[in-house]
CSV table of C-alpha atoms and ligand atoms in Angstrom, one decimal:
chain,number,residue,atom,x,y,z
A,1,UNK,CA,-25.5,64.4,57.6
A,2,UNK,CA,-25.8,65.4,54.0
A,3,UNK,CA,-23.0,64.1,51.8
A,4,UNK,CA,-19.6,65.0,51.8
A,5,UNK,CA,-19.5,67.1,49.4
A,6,UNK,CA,-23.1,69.1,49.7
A,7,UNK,CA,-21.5,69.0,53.1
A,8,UNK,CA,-18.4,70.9,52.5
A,9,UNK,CA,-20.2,73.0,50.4
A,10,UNK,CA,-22.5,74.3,53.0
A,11,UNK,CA,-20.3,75.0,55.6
A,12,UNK,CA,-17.7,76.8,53.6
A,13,UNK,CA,-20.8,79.2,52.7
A,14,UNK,CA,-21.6,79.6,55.8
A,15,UNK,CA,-18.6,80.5,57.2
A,16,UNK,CA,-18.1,82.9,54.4
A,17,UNK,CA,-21.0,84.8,54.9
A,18,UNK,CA,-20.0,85.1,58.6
A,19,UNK,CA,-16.5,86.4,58.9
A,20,UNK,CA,-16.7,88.0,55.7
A,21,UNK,CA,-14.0,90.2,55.5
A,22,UNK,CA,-13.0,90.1,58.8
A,23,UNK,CA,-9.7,88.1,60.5
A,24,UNK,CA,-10.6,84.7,62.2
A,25,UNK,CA,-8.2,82.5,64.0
A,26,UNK,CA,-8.3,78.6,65.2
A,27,UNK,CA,-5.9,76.5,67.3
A,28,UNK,CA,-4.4,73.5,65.3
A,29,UNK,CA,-3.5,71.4,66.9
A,30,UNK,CA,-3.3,68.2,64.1
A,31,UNK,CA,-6.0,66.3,65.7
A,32,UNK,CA,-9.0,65.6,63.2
A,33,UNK,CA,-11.6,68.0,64.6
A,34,UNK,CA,-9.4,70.6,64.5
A,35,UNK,CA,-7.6,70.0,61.4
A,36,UNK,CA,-10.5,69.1,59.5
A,37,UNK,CA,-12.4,72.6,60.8
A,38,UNK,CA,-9.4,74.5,59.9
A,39,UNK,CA,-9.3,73.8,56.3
A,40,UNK,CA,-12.8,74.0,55.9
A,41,UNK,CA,-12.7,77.5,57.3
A,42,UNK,CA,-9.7,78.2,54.5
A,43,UNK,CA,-11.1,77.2,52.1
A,44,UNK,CA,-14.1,79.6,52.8
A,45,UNK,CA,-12.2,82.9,53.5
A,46,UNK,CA,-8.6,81.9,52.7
A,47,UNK,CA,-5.6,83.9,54.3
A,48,UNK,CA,-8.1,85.7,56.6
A,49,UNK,CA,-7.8,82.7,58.6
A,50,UNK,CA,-4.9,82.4,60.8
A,51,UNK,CA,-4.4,78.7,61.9
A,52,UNK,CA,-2.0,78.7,65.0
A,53,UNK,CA,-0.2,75.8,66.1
A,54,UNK,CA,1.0,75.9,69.2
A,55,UNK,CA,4.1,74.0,70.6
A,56,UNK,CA,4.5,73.8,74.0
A,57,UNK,CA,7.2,71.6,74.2
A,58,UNK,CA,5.3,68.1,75.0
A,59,UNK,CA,4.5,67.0,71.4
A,60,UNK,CA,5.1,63.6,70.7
A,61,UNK,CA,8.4,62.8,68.5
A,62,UNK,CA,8.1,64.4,65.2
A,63,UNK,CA,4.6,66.3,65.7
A,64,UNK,CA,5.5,69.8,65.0
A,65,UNK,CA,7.6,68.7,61.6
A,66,UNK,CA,4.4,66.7,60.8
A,67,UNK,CA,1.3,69.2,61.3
A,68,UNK,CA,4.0,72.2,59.7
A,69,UNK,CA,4.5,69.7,56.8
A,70,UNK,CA,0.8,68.6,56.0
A,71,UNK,CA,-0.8,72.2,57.0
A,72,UNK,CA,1.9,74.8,55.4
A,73,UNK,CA,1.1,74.6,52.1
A,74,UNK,CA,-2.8,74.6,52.4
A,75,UNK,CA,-3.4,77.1,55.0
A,76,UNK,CA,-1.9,80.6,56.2
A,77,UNK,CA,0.1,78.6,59.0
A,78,UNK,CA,1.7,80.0,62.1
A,79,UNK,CA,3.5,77.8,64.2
A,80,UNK,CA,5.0,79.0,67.1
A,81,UNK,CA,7.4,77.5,69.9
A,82,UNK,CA,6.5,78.6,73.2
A,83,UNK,CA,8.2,75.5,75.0
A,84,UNK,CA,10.6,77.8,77.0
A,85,UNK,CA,7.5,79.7,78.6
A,86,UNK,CA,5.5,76.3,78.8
A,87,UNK,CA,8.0,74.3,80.2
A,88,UNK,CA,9.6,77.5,82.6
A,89,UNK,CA,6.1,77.6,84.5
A,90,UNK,CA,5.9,74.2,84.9
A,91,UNK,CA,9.3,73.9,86.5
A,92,UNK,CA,8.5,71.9,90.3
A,93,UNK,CA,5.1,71.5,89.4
A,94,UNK,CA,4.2,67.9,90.8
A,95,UNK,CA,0.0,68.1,90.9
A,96,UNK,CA,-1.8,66.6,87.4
A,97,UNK,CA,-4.4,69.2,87.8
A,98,UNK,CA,-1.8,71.8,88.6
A,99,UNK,CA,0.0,70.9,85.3
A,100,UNK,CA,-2.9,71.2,83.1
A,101,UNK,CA,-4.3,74.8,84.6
A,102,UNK,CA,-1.1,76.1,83.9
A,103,UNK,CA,-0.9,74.6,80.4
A,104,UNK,CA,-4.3,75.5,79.4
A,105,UNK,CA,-3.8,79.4,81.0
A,106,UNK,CA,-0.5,79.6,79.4
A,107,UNK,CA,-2.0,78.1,75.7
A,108,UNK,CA,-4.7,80.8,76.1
A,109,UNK,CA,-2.0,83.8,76.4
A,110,UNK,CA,0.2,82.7,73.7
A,111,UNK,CA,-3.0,82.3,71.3
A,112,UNK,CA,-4.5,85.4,72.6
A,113,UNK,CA,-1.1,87.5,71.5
A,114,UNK,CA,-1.5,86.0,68.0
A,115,UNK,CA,-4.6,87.0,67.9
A,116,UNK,CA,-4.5,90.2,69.0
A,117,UNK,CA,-1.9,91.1,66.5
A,118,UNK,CA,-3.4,90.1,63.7
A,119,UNK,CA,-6.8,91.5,64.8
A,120,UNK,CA,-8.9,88.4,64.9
A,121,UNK,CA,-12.6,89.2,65.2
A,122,UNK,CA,-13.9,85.1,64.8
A,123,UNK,CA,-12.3,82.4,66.6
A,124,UNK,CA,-12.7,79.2,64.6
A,125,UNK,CA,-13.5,75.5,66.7
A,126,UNK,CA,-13.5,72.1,66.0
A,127,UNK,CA,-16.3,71.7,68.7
A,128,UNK,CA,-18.2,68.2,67.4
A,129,UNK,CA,-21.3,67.6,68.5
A,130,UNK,CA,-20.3,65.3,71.8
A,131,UNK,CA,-18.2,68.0,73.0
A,132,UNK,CA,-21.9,69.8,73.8
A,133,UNK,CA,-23.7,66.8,74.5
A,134,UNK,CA,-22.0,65.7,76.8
A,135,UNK,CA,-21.7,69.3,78.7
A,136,UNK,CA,-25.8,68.9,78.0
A,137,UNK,CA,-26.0,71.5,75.7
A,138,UNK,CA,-24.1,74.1,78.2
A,139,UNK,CA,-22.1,75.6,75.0
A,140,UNK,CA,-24.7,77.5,73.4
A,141,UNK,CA,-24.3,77.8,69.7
A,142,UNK,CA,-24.2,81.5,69.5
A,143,UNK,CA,-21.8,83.1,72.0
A,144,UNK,CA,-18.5,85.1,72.2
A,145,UNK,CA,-15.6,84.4,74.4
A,146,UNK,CA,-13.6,86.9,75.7
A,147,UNK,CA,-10.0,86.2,76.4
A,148,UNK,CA,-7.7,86.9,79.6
A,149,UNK,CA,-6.6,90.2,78.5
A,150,UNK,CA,-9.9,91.6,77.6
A,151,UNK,CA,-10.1,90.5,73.6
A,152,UNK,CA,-13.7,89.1,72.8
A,153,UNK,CA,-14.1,86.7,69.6
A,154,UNK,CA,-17.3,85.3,68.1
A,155,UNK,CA,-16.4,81.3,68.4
A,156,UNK,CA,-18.0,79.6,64.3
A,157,UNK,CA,-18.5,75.9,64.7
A,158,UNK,CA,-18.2,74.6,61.6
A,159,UNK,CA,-18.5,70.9,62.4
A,160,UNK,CA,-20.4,71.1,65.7
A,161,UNK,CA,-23.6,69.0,64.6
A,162,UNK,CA,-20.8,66.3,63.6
A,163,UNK,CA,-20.3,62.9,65.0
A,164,UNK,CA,-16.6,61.7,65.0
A,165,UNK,CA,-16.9,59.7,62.3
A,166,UNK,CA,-18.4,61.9,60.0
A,167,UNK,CA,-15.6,64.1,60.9
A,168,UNK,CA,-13.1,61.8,59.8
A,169,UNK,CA,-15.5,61.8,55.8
A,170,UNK,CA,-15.2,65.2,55.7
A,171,UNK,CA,-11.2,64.9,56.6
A,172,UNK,CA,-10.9,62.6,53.5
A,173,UNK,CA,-12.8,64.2,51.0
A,174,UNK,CA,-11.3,68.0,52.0
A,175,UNK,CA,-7.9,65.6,51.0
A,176,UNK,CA,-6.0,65.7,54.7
A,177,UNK,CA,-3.9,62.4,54.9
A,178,UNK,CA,-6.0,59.1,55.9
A,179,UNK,CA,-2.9,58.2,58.6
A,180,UNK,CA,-4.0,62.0,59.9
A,181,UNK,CA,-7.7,61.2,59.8
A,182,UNK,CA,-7.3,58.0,61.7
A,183,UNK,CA,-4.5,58.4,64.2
A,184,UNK,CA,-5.6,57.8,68.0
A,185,UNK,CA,-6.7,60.5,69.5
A,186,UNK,CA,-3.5,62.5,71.8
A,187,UNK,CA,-5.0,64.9,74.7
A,188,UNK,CA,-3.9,68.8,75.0
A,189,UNK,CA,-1.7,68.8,77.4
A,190,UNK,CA,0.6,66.3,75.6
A,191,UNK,CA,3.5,64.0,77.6
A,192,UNK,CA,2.5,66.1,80.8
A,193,UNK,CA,-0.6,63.7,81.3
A,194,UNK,CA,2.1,61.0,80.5
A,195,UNK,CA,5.1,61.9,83.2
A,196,UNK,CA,4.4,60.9,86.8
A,197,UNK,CA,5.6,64.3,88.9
A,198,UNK,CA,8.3,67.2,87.6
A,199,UNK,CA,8.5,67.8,84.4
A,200,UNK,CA,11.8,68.0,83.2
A,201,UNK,CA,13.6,68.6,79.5
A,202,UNK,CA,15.3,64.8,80.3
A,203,UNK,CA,12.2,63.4,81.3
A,204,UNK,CA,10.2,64.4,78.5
A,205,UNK,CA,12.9,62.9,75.9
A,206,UNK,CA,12.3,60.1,77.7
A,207,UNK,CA,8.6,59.9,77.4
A,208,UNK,CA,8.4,61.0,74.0
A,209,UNK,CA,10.8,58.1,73.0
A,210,UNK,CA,9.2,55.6,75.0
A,211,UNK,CA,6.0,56.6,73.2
A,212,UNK,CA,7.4,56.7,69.7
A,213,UNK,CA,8.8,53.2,70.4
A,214,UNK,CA,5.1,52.1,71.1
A,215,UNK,CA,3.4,53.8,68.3
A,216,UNK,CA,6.1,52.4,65.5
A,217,UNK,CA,5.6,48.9,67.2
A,218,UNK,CA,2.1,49.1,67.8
A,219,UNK,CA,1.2,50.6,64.0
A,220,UNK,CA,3.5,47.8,62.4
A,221,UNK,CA,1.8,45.0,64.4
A,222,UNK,CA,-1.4,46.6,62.9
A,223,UNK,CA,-3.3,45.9,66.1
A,224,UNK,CA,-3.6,49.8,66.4
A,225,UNK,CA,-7.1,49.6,63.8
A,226,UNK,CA,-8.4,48.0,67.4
A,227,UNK,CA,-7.1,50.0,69.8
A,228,UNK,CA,-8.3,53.4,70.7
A,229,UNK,CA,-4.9,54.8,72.2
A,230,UNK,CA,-1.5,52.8,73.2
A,231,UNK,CA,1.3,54.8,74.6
A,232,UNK,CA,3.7,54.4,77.5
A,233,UNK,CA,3.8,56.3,80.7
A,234,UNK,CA,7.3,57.8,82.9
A,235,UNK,CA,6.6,56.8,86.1
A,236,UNK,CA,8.7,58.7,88.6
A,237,UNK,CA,9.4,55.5,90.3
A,238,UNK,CA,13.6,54.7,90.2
A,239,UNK,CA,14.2,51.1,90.0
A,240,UNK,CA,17.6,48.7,89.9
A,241,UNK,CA,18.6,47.3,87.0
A,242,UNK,CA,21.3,45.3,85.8
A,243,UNK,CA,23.2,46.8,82.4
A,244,UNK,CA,26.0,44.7,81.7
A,245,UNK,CA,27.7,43.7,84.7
A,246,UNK,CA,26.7,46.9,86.9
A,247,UNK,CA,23.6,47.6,88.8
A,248,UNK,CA,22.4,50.2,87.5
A,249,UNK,CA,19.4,52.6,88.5
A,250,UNK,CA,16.7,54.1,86.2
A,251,UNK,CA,13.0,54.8,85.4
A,252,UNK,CA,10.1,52.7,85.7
A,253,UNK,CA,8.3,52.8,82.5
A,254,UNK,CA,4.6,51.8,81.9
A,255,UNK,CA,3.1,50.9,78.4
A,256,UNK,CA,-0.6,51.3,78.4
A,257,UNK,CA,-2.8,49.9,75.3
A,258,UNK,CA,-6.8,50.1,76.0
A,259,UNK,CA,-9.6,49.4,73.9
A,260,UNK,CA,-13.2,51.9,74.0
A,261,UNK,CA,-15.7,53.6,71.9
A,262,UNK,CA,-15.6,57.4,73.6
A,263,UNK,CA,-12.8,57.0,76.0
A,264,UNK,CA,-15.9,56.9,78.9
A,265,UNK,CA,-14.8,53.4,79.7
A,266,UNK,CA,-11.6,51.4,78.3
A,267,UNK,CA,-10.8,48.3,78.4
A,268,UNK,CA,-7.3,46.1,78.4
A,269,UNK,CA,-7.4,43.4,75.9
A,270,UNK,CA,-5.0,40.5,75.4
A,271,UNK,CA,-2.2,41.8,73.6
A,272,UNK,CA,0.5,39.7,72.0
A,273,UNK,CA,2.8,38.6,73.7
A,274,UNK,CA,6.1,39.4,71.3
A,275,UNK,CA,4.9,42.2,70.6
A,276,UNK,CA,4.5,43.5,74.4
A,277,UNK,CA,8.1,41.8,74.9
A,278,UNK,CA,9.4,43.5,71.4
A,279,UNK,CA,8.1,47.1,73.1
A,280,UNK,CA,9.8,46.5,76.6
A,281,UNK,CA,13.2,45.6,75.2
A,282,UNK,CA,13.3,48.2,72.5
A,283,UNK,CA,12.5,50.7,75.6
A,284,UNK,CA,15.4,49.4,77.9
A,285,UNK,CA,17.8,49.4,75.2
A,286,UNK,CA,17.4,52.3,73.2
A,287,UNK,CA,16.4,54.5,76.3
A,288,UNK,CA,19.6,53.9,79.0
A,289,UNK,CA,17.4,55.7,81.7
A,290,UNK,CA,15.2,53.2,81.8
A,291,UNK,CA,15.8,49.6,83.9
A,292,UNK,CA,12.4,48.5,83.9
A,293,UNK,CA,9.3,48.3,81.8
A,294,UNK,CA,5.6,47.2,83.1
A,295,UNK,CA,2.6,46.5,81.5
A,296,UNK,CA,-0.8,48.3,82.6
A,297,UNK,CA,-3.8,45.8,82.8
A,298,UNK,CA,-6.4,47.9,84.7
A,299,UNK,CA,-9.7,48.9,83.1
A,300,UNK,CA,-11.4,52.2,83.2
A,301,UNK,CA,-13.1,52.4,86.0
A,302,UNK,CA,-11.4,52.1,88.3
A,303,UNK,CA,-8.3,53.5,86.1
A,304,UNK,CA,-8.3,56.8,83.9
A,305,UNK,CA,-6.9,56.2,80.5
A,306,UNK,CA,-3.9,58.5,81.0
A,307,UNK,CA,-1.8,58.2,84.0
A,308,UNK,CA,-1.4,62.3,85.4
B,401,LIG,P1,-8.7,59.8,81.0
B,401,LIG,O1,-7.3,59.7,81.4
B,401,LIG,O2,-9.5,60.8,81.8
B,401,LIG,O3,-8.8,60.2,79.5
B,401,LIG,O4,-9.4,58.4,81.1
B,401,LIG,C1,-9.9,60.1,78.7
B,401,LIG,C2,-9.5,60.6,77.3
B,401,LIG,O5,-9.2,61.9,77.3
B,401,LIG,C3,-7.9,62.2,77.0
B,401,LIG,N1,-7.4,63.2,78.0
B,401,LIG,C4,-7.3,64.5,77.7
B,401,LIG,N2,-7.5,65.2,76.6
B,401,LIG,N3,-7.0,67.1,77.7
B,401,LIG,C5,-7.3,66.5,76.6
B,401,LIG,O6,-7.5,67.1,75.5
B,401,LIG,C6,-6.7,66.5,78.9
B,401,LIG,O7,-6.4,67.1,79.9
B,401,LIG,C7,-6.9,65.1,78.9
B,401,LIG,N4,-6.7,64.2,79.8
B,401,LIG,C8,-7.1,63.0,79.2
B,401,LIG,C9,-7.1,60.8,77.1
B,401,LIG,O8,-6.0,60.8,76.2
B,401,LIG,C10,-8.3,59.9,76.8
B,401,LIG,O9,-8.4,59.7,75.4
């Protein structure tokens, strides 16, 4: 890669002479590929670019403040809550694979309303370059998508002969926040990969504390420089407890730490044990649905990372 700078350079030329004047819209979603490929592509053609950040309602605790915060100022910013129609047609919905079709049909009619009303021409990606490696080179580099309702965009790749971690140079020296640059990675369909069966309004409060309990643990421990993602899991398993003097009955909940280089493979290392202990009763006391906490120790294989 050339250096950061020549970099940045480069690709905001490019992207300039290919939208021109025209309207071109990304989904940002405050990961680094995205994040980092939106500002590039503001800073090439400005308010022609509409960045649209989607919310659909399983964003971990104080995401949307976050990404509106760091990405309202520098960029023409939409953000738009469509947790209500997220959430409403995933209502019963048990099946992991179920959940994510519907979350990833639904994402593409919200984003394809935006676009349509602002009339975008160029959809910007933060495709990186194992994104088309890995699909061996399926996603040609030239091509057009065309949307559910009939709308057809050109896709502009700015960072697609990128490696991760060159990603992440270009993230610092466009000035987006090292904690942004570095956080673990979070998947698309948010707390739905992380709660076992229905998804309900309680039980992703649930999750999404659970979660920011690790993360704040985790990140003050420091041991998250090591680990490649650490987050808990709802279980939909209900298991007796004991809260004071009464039995009680409440939600099994699973924290899950792993160690890996691409997320191919992970592994479970030894964790400390406070620290596992300091997670667990911060979970059963500040979340009174929950009786029981349990640590994950399988590997990937035979585990996935994520639990639905
Ligand atoms: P698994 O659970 O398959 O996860 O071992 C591997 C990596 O991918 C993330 N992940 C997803 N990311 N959409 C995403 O954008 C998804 O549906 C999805 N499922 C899993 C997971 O967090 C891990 O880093």
């Amino acid at each position: 890669m050339l250096n950061p700078s020549d970099f940045i350079q480069e690709a905001v030329e490019e992207i300039r002479n290919t939208v021109g004047d025209e309207k071109a819209i990304i989904a940002l979603s405050g990961g680094v590929d995205s994040s980092v490929a939106s500002v590039l592509a503001g800073k090439a053609i400005g308010d022609n670019l509409t960045a649209v950040f989607v919310d659909h309602g399983l964003l971990r605790e104080g995401e949307a403040e976050y990404v509106k915060k760091t990405f309202s100022e520098r960029l023409n910013f939409r953000y738009i809550d469509a947790s209500d129609e997220f959430l409403g047609e995933l209502e019963g919905v048990t099946d992991p694979e179920e959940k994510r079709k519907i979350i990833g049909r639904v994402f593409i009619e919200v984003f394809e309303r935006v676009a349509e009303e602002i009339g975008a021409r160029y959809l910007v990606q933060g495709t990186i370059a194992p994104d088309w490696i890995e699909s061996e080179g399926k996603i040609k580099s030239h091509h057009n998508v065309a949307l559910p309702h009939g709308l057809v965009l050109e896709i502009v790749e700015p960072i697609r002969e990128l490696y991760k971690d060159e990603v992440r140079e270009i993230g610092l020296e466009l000035g987006l926040p090292r904690e942004m640059i570095q956080r673990q990675p979070f998947p698309g369909p948010g707390l739905a990969v992380r709660i076992v069966g229905e998804i309900t309004r309680e039980k992703i409060g649930i999750c999404r504390r659970a979660n920011a309990i690790v993360e704040e643990e985790v990140l003050e421990s420091g041991l998250h420089e090591s680990l490649w993602q650490y987050f808990a899991v709802l279980t939909d398993t209900m298991v007796t407890g004991v809260k004071g003097d009464v039995r009680d009955f409440g939600y099994l909940v699973v924290i899950r730490m792993v160690e890996s280089l691409d997320a191919m493979t992970a592994s479970v290392p030894e964790l400390p044990w406070e620290l596992v202990k300091r997670i667990s009763k911060r979970i059963t006391s500040e979340i009174p649905e929950v009786t029981h906490v349990a640590l994950s120790v399988s590997d990937k294989p035979p585990s996935t990372i994520e639990f639905a």
